[in-house]
Amino acid sequence: MIKNISRKSSSWQLPEHQVTDEGVYLKRRSFLKQLGFVGTSALLSSSAQADWFSKNELTPFVTKPLSFKNSFKSEDVLTPEAKVISHNNFYEFGTSKNDPIENAQQFNVNPWQLNVSGEVGKELTLDYDDLYKLFPLEERIYRMRCVEAWSMVIPWIGFPLAQLIKKAQPNSKAKYVAFETLYDPKQMPGQSSRRIGGGVKYPYVEGLRLDEAMNPLTLMSVGLYGKSLPPQNGAPIRLVVPWKYGFKSIKSIVSIKLVEKMPPTTWNILAPREYGFYANVNPQVDHPRWSQASERRITSGGLFARNRIETMPFNGYEEQVAHLYKNMDLRKNY
Ligand SMILES: Nc1nc2c(c(=O)[nH]1)N[C@H]1C(S)=C(S)[C@@H](COP(=O)(O)O)O[C@H]1N2
Ligand SMILES: [Mo]
């Protein structure tokens, strides 16, 4: 995502236990490379999924089946599960697309605490079981468009963020919502090494305007393809905002804070000219280094199934969300 940003190597500054973690990580990667596994995961078929884990000598993270009702369908062909869980951006576990599936299987998500705080009448703390029990779960089939110009169609399971925010009773000062990913360098190798974590400042943070957060499309996701989230997709709970570039959909959230001012966001901090606060999918506003007019839809099968399609304004959700930006210059507010 950030190829032209300088990565000052600072591993020599790290305390010894972190250097050791990185050493183990790098050894593992070169081992996998020798065996020819690194870089091949995008070509896997569904049936190859179990195989992938055994070849890589990984015990897959255990997901659990969820009950939910169907509520939001799509005409689009679903991206196969094996691709949804093996082609990921989750820099806390490394910057290559197959790093998260390789490095996150031991991620411990139970116990978990998600705090809702800030300009609210009632602070909330949700623990692991609450994430699945507090609100009825629904399935939402959404397109997901990464700013890197690839996209998927994913059957998420979750509940509207609006329900959680209402429960916390925001006061009149609440104008924005600030989200934060877990900070745990012992479990997330990218957080203890600039090289592995891509130079991102951790914890990963994101934000929405309150009306964006309250829009019925905005989902807190706890699962996909009928089961709880695998760690590489943001277990145990992540945001999904389908009309915005994928980087807004922050993973493994521990804090949601209602705030008065526009909060800082990770990619905007790193490269403000390239990544704005709004990040609405917009085929007419190019990234400074590439076009956003089209995207590669990741579907099934081999190379010829990787369709190049036109990108739609607001990722095709114009009807549901365009009103949020009525009087805004979307070129300025990218
Ligand atoms: N904490 C955290 N959240 C994150 C990211 C990340 O690196 N760290 N990557 C983002 C990007 S760039 C994308 S495209 C989506 C990818 O979600 P997926 O791997 O479930 O498809 O997660 C987003 N959420
Ligand atoms: Mo992304």
Coordinates of C-alpha atoms and ligand atoms in Angstrom, one line a residue:
M1 CA 0.0 0.0 0.0
I2 CA 2.8 2.4 0.8
K3 CA 5.6 1.4 -1.4
N4 CA 7.3 4.9 -1.6
I5 CA 7.4 5.5 2.1
S6 CA 10.8 5.2 3.6
R7 CA 11.1 2.5 6.2
K8 CA 13.8 3.4 8.7
S9 CA 15.0 0.1 10.1
S10 CA 15.1 0.4 13.8
S11 CA 15.3 -3.2 14.9
W12 CA 18.6 -2.4 16.6
Q13 CA 16.7 -0.2 19.0
L14 CA 14.4 -2.9 20.2
P15 CA 14.6 -4.7 23.5
E16 CA 16.0 -8.2 23.2
H17 CA 12.8 -10.2 23.5
Q18 CA 11.3 -8.4 20.5
V19 CA 14.4 -9.0 18.4
T20 CA 14.1 -12.6 19.2
D21 CA 10.5 -12.7 18.1
E22 CA 11.4 -11.1 14.8
G23 CA 14.3 -13.6 14.4
V24 CA 11.9 -16.5 14.8
Y25 CA 9.4 -14.9 12.4
L26 CA 12.0 -14.3 9.7
K27 CA 13.3 -17.8 10.0
R28 CA 9.8 -19.2 9.5
R29 CA 9.3 -17.1 6.5
S30 CA 12.4 -18.2 4.8
F31 CA 11.5 -21.8 5.6
L32 CA 8.1 -21.3 4.0
K33 CA 9.8 -19.7 1.0
Q34 CA 12.1 -22.6 0.5
L35 CA 9.1 -24.9 0.4
G36 CA 7.5 -22.7 -2.1
F37 CA 4.5 -21.7 -0.1
V38 CA 4.9 -17.9 0.2
G39 CA 3.1 -16.0 -2.4
T40 CA 0.8 -18.8 -3.6
S41 CA -2.1 -18.5 -1.3
A42 CA -4.2 -16.3 -3.6
L43 CA -4.5 -19.2 -6.0
L44 CA -6.0 -21.7 -3.6
S45 CA -9.3 -23.3 -4.1
S46 CA -11.8 -23.9 -1.3
S47 CA -10.9 -27.6 -1.1
A48 CA -7.3 -26.7 -0.7
Q49 CA -7.9 -24.8 2.5
A50 CA -7.4 -27.6 5.0
D51 CA -4.5 -28.7 2.9
W52 CA -2.9 -25.3 3.1
F53 CA -2.8 -25.4 6.9
S54 CA -1.4 -28.9 7.0
K55 CA 1.3 -28.1 4.5
N56 CA 2.3 -25.1 6.4
E57 CA 2.3 -27.1 9.6
L58 CA -0.1 -24.6 11.1
T59 CA -2.9 -25.5 13.5
P60 CA -5.8 -23.3 12.3
F61 CA -7.5 -21.0 14.7
V62 CA -10.8 -22.5 15.7
T63 CA -13.9 -20.7 14.6
K64 CA -17.4 -21.4 15.8
P65 CA -20.6 -21.6 13.9
L66 CA -23.0 -18.7 14.4
S67 CA -26.7 -18.4 14.1
F68 CA -28.1 -15.4 12.2
K69 CA -30.8 -14.2 9.9
N70 CA -30.2 -13.3 6.2
S71 CA -31.0 -9.6 5.7
F72 CA -28.9 -8.2 2.9
K73 CA -28.4 -10.0 -0.3
S74 CA -26.2 -9.2 -3.3
E75 CA -26.3 -10.0 -7.0
D76 CA -22.5 -10.3 -7.0
V77 CA -20.8 -13.7 -7.1
L78 CA -19.2 -14.4 -3.7
T79 CA -15.5 -14.5 -3.3
P80 CA -14.5 -18.0 -2.3
E81 CA -13.9 -18.4 1.5
A82 CA -10.4 -19.7 0.9
K83 CA -9.5 -16.4 -0.7
V84 CA -11.3 -14.2 1.8
I85 CA -9.2 -15.8 4.6
S86 CA -5.9 -16.0 2.8
H87 CA -5.5 -12.7 0.9
N88 CA -5.6 -10.1 3.7
N89 CA -4.3 -6.7 4.8
F90 CA -3.6 -6.8 8.5
Y91 CA -0.2 -5.2 8.9
E92 CA 0.0 -6.1 12.6
F93 CA 0.8 -9.6 11.3
G94 CA 3.0 -8.6 8.3
T95 CA 2.6 -6.6 5.1
S96 CA 2.3 -9.4 2.5
K97 CA -1.2 -10.6 1.6
N98 CA -0.4 -14.1 2.9
D99 CA 1.3 -13.0 6.1
P100 CA -1.9 -12.7 8.2
I101 CA -3.0 -16.3 7.6
E102 CA 0.5 -17.5 8.4
N103 CA 1.2 -15.4 11.5
A104 CA -2.2 -15.0 13.2
Q105 CA -3.4 -18.5 13.9
Q106 CA -2.2 -18.4 17.5
F107 CA -4.0 -15.1 18.1
N108 CA -5.8 -15.3 21.4
V109 CA -9.2 -13.5 21.3
N110 CA -10.9 -14.9 24.4
P111 CA -11.0 -13.2 26.8
W112 CA -11.6 -9.9 25.0
Q113 CA -12.8 -6.5 26.1
L114 CA -14.4 -3.9 23.9
N115 CA -14.9 -0.5 25.6
V116 CA -17.4 2.1 24.4
S117 CA -16.6 5.4 26.1
G118 CA -16.2 9.2 25.6
E119 CA -19.2 11.5 25.1
V120 CA -21.8 9.0 26.2
G121 CA -24.3 8.7 29.0
K122 CA -23.5 5.1 29.6
E123 CA -20.0 3.6 29.2
L124 CA -20.1 0.0 28.1
T125 CA -17.7 -2.9 28.3
L126 CA -18.5 -5.9 26.2
D127 CA -16.6 -9.1 26.9
Y128 CA -16.1 -12.0 24.4
D129 CA -19.5 -13.6 24.9
D130 CA -21.3 -10.3 24.7
L131 CA -20.0 -9.8 21.2
Y132 CA -22.2 -12.6 19.9
K133 CA -25.1 -12.3 22.4
L134 CA -25.9 -8.6 22.9
F135 CA -27.6 -8.0 19.5
P136 CA -29.2 -10.3 17.0
L137 CA -26.8 -11.3 14.3
E138 CA -27.5 -10.8 10.7
E139 CA -25.8 -11.8 7.4
R140 CA -24.8 -8.9 5.1
I141 CA -23.3 -9.7 1.7
Y142 CA -21.2 -6.6 0.9
R143 CA -18.6 -5.7 -1.7
M144 CA -15.3 -4.7 -0.2
R145 CA -13.1 -2.4 -2.3
C146 CA -9.5 -2.0 -1.2
V147 CA -7.7 1.3 -2.0
E148 CA -5.1 -0.9 -3.8
A149 CA -7.8 -1.6 -6.5
W150 CA -8.8 -5.1 -5.8
S151 CA -12.2 -6.1 -4.4
M152 CA -14.1 -9.1 -2.9
V153 CA -17.7 -10.0 -2.1
I154 CA -18.0 -11.2 1.4
P155 CA -20.9 -12.7 3.5
W156 CA -20.3 -10.9 6.8
I157 CA -22.1 -11.7 10.0
G158 CA -22.7 -9.0 12.6
F159 CA -24.9 -6.2 13.9
P160 CA -25.3 -2.5 13.0
L161 CA -22.9 -0.3 14.8
A162 CA -25.9 2.1 15.4
Q163 CA -27.3 -0.4 17.9
L164 CA -24.2 -0.4 20.0
I165 CA -23.9 3.4 19.8
K166 CA -27.5 3.9 20.8
K167 CA -27.0 1.6 23.8
A168 CA -24.2 3.9 25.0
Q169 CA -26.4 7.0 24.7
P170 CA -24.2 9.5 23.0
N171 CA -24.6 13.1 24.3
S172 CA -24.8 16.3 22.3
K173 CA -21.0 16.7 22.1
A174 CA -20.5 13.4 20.3
K175 CA -19.8 14.3 16.6
Y176 CA -17.3 11.5 15.6
V177 CA -16.5 8.0 16.5
A178 CA -12.8 6.9 17.1
F179 CA -11.9 3.2 16.9
E180 CA -8.7 1.4 18.1
T181 CA -7.2 -2.0 17.4
L182 CA -5.7 -4.1 20.1
Y183 CA -2.1 -3.1 21.0
D184 CA -0.2 -6.3 21.9
P185 CA 3.3 -6.6 20.4
K186 CA 3.8 -10.0 22.0
Q187 CA 1.0 -11.4 19.8
M188 CA 1.3 -9.0 16.8
P189 CA 4.8 -9.2 15.3
G190 CA 4.2 -6.1 13.2
Q191 CA 3.8 -4.0 16.3
S192 CA 7.3 -4.8 17.6
S193 CA 9.2 -4.5 14.3
R194 CA 9.0 -1.6 11.8
R195 CA 10.1 -4.0 9.1
I196 CA 7.3 -6.5 9.7
G197 CA 4.6 -3.9 10.5
G198 CA 5.3 -1.7 7.4
G199 CA 6.3 1.5 9.4
V200 CA 2.7 2.0 10.6
K201 CA 2.3 3.7 14.0
Y202 CA 0.4 1.3 16.3
P203 CA -2.2 0.8 17.6
Y204 CA -4.1 1.1 14.3
V205 CA -6.8 3.8 14.6
E206 CA -9.7 4.8 12.5
G207 CA -12.7 7.1 12.6
L208 CA -16.1 7.9 11.2
R209 CA -18.4 10.9 11.5
L210 CA -21.3 10.1 13.8
D211 CA -23.9 10.1 11.0
E212 CA -21.7 7.7 9.0
A213 CA -21.4 5.4 12.0
M214 CA -25.2 5.5 12.5
N215 CA -26.0 4.6 8.9
P216 CA -27.7 1.2 8.7
L217 CA -25.1 -0.2 6.3
T218 CA -22.3 0.3 8.9
L219 CA -21.6 -3.1 10.4
M220 CA -19.8 -4.5 13.4
S221 CA -18.7 -7.9 12.1
V222 CA -18.1 -10.9 14.3
G223 CA -18.1 -13.5 11.5
L224 CA -18.0 -14.5 7.9
Y225 CA -19.2 -17.5 5.8
G226 CA -21.4 -18.7 8.7
K227 CA -18.7 -18.8 11.4
S228 CA -16.9 -16.5 13.8
L229 CA -14.1 -14.4 12.3
P230 CA -10.7 -16.0 11.7
P231 CA -7.9 -13.9 13.2
Q232 CA -6.6 -12.7 9.8
N233 CA -9.9 -11.0 9.1
G234 CA -10.1 -9.2 12.4
A235 CA -11.3 -11.5 15.1
P236 CA -13.2 -11.3 17.3
I237 CA -14.8 -8.0 16.1
R238 CA -14.1 -5.5 13.3
L239 CA -15.8 -2.7 11.5
V240 CA -17.2 -3.0 8.0
V241 CA -18.0 0.2 6.1
P242 CA -18.8 -1.1 2.5
W243 CA -18.9 2.3 0.7
K244 CA -15.4 3.3 1.9
Y245 CA -12.0 1.9 1.0
G246 CA -11.1 -1.2 3.0
F247 CA -8.6 0.5 5.3
K248 CA -11.5 2.2 7.1
S249 CA -12.8 -1.2 8.2
I250 CA -10.5 -1.5 11.2
K251 CA -9.9 -5.0 12.7
S252 CA -9.7 -6.5 16.2
I253 CA -11.3 -3.5 17.9
V254 CA -10.8 -2.9 21.7
S255 CA -12.0 0.7 21.9
I256 CA -14.8 2.8 20.4
K257 CA -14.9 6.3 21.7
L258 CA -17.5 9.0 20.9
V259 CA -15.6 12.3 20.5
E260 CA -16.2 16.0 19.6
K261 CA -13.4 16.4 17.1
M262 CA -12.3 14.5 13.9
P263 CA -10.0 11.8 15.2
P264 CA -6.6 10.8 13.7
T265 CA -6.6 7.8 11.4
T266 CA -3.7 5.5 10.7
W267 CA -3.2 5.8 6.9
N268 CA -3.9 9.6 7.0
I269 CA -1.1 9.9 9.6
L270 CA 1.3 7.9 7.4
A271 CA 0.5 9.5 4.0
P272 CA -2.0 12.4 4.3
R273 CA -1.9 13.3 0.6
E274 CA -2.8 9.7 -0.4
Y275 CA -5.3 8.7 2.3
G276 CA -8.0 11.0 3.6
F277 CA -10.4 10.8 6.5
Y278 CA -13.4 10.1 4.3
A279 CA -11.9 7.6 1.9
N280 CA -15.3 7.1 0.1
V281 CA -14.9 4.8 -2.9
N282 CA -14.8 7.2 -5.9
P283 CA -13.8 6.2 -9.4
Q284 CA -13.4 9.8 -10.3
V285 CA -10.8 10.7 -7.7
D286 CA -7.6 8.8 -8.4
H287 CA -5.0 7.9 -5.9
P288 CA -1.9 10.1 -6.5
R289 CA -0.1 7.0 -7.8
W290 CA -2.8 4.9 -9.5
S291 CA -6.2 5.1 -11.1
Q292 CA -9.3 4.2 -9.0
A293 CA -11.6 3.9 -12.1
S294 CA -11.5 0.1 -12.1
E295 CA -10.8 -2.8 -9.8
R296 CA -9.8 -6.5 -10.0
R297 CA -12.6 -8.5 -8.6
I298 CA -11.3 -11.6 -6.8
T299 CA -13.5 -14.5 -7.6
S300 CA -12.9 -18.2 -8.0
G301 CA -10.4 -20.2 -10.0
G302 CA -7.2 -19.2 -11.8
L303 CA -5.8 -16.1 -13.5
F304 CA -8.7 -15.7 -16.1
A305 CA -11.3 -15.5 -13.3
R306 CA -9.6 -12.3 -12.0
N307 CA -12.0 -9.9 -13.5
R308 CA -11.3 -6.3 -14.2
I309 CA -14.5 -4.3 -13.6
E310 CA -15.5 -0.7 -13.3
T311 CA -15.5 0.8 -9.9
M312 CA -18.8 2.3 -8.8
P313 CA -19.3 5.6 -6.8
F314 CA -19.6 4.8 -3.1
N315 CA -18.8 1.2 -4.2
G316 CA -22.4 0.8 -5.5
Y317 CA -24.1 2.0 -2.3
E318 CA -24.8 5.5 -3.6
E319 CA -28.5 5.2 -2.9
Q320 CA -28.0 4.5 0.7
V321 CA -25.2 7.0 1.6
A322 CA -24.8 9.8 -1.0
H323 CA -27.1 12.0 1.1
L324 CA -24.4 12.0 3.8
Y325 CA -22.1 14.1 1.6
K326 CA -24.7 16.4 -0.1
N327 CA -22.8 19.7 0.3
M328 CA -19.3 18.3 0.3
D329 CA -16.5 18.6 -2.3
L330 CA -15.5 14.9 -2.6
R331 CA -12.3 15.9 -4.4
K332 CA -11.2 17.9 -1.4
N333 CA -12.6 15.5 1.2
Y334 CA -11.0 12.3 -0.3
Ligands
LIG1 N1 -6.0 -3.2 12.5 C1 -6.0 -3.2 11.1 N2 -7.2 -3.1 10.5 C2 -7.2 -3.2 9.1 C3 -6.0 -3.3 8.4 C4 -4.7 -3.4 9.1 O1 -3.6 -3.5 8.6 N3 -4.8 -3.3 10.5 N4 -6.0 -3.3 7.0 C5 -7.2 -2.6 6.3 C6 -7.2 -2.8 4.9 S1 -6.1 -1.9 4.0 C7 -8.2 -3.6 4.3 S2 -8.3 -3.7 2.6 C8 -9.1 -4.5 5.1 C9 -8.9 -5.9 4.7 O2 -9.9 -6.7 5.3 P1 -9.8 -8.3 5.0 O3 -8.4 -8.8 5.2 O4 -10.8 -8.9 6.0 O5 -10.3 -8.5 3.6 O6 -8.8 -4.4 6.5 C10 -8.5 -3.1 7.0 N5 -8.4 -3.1 8.4
MO2 MO -7.0 -1.9 1.8

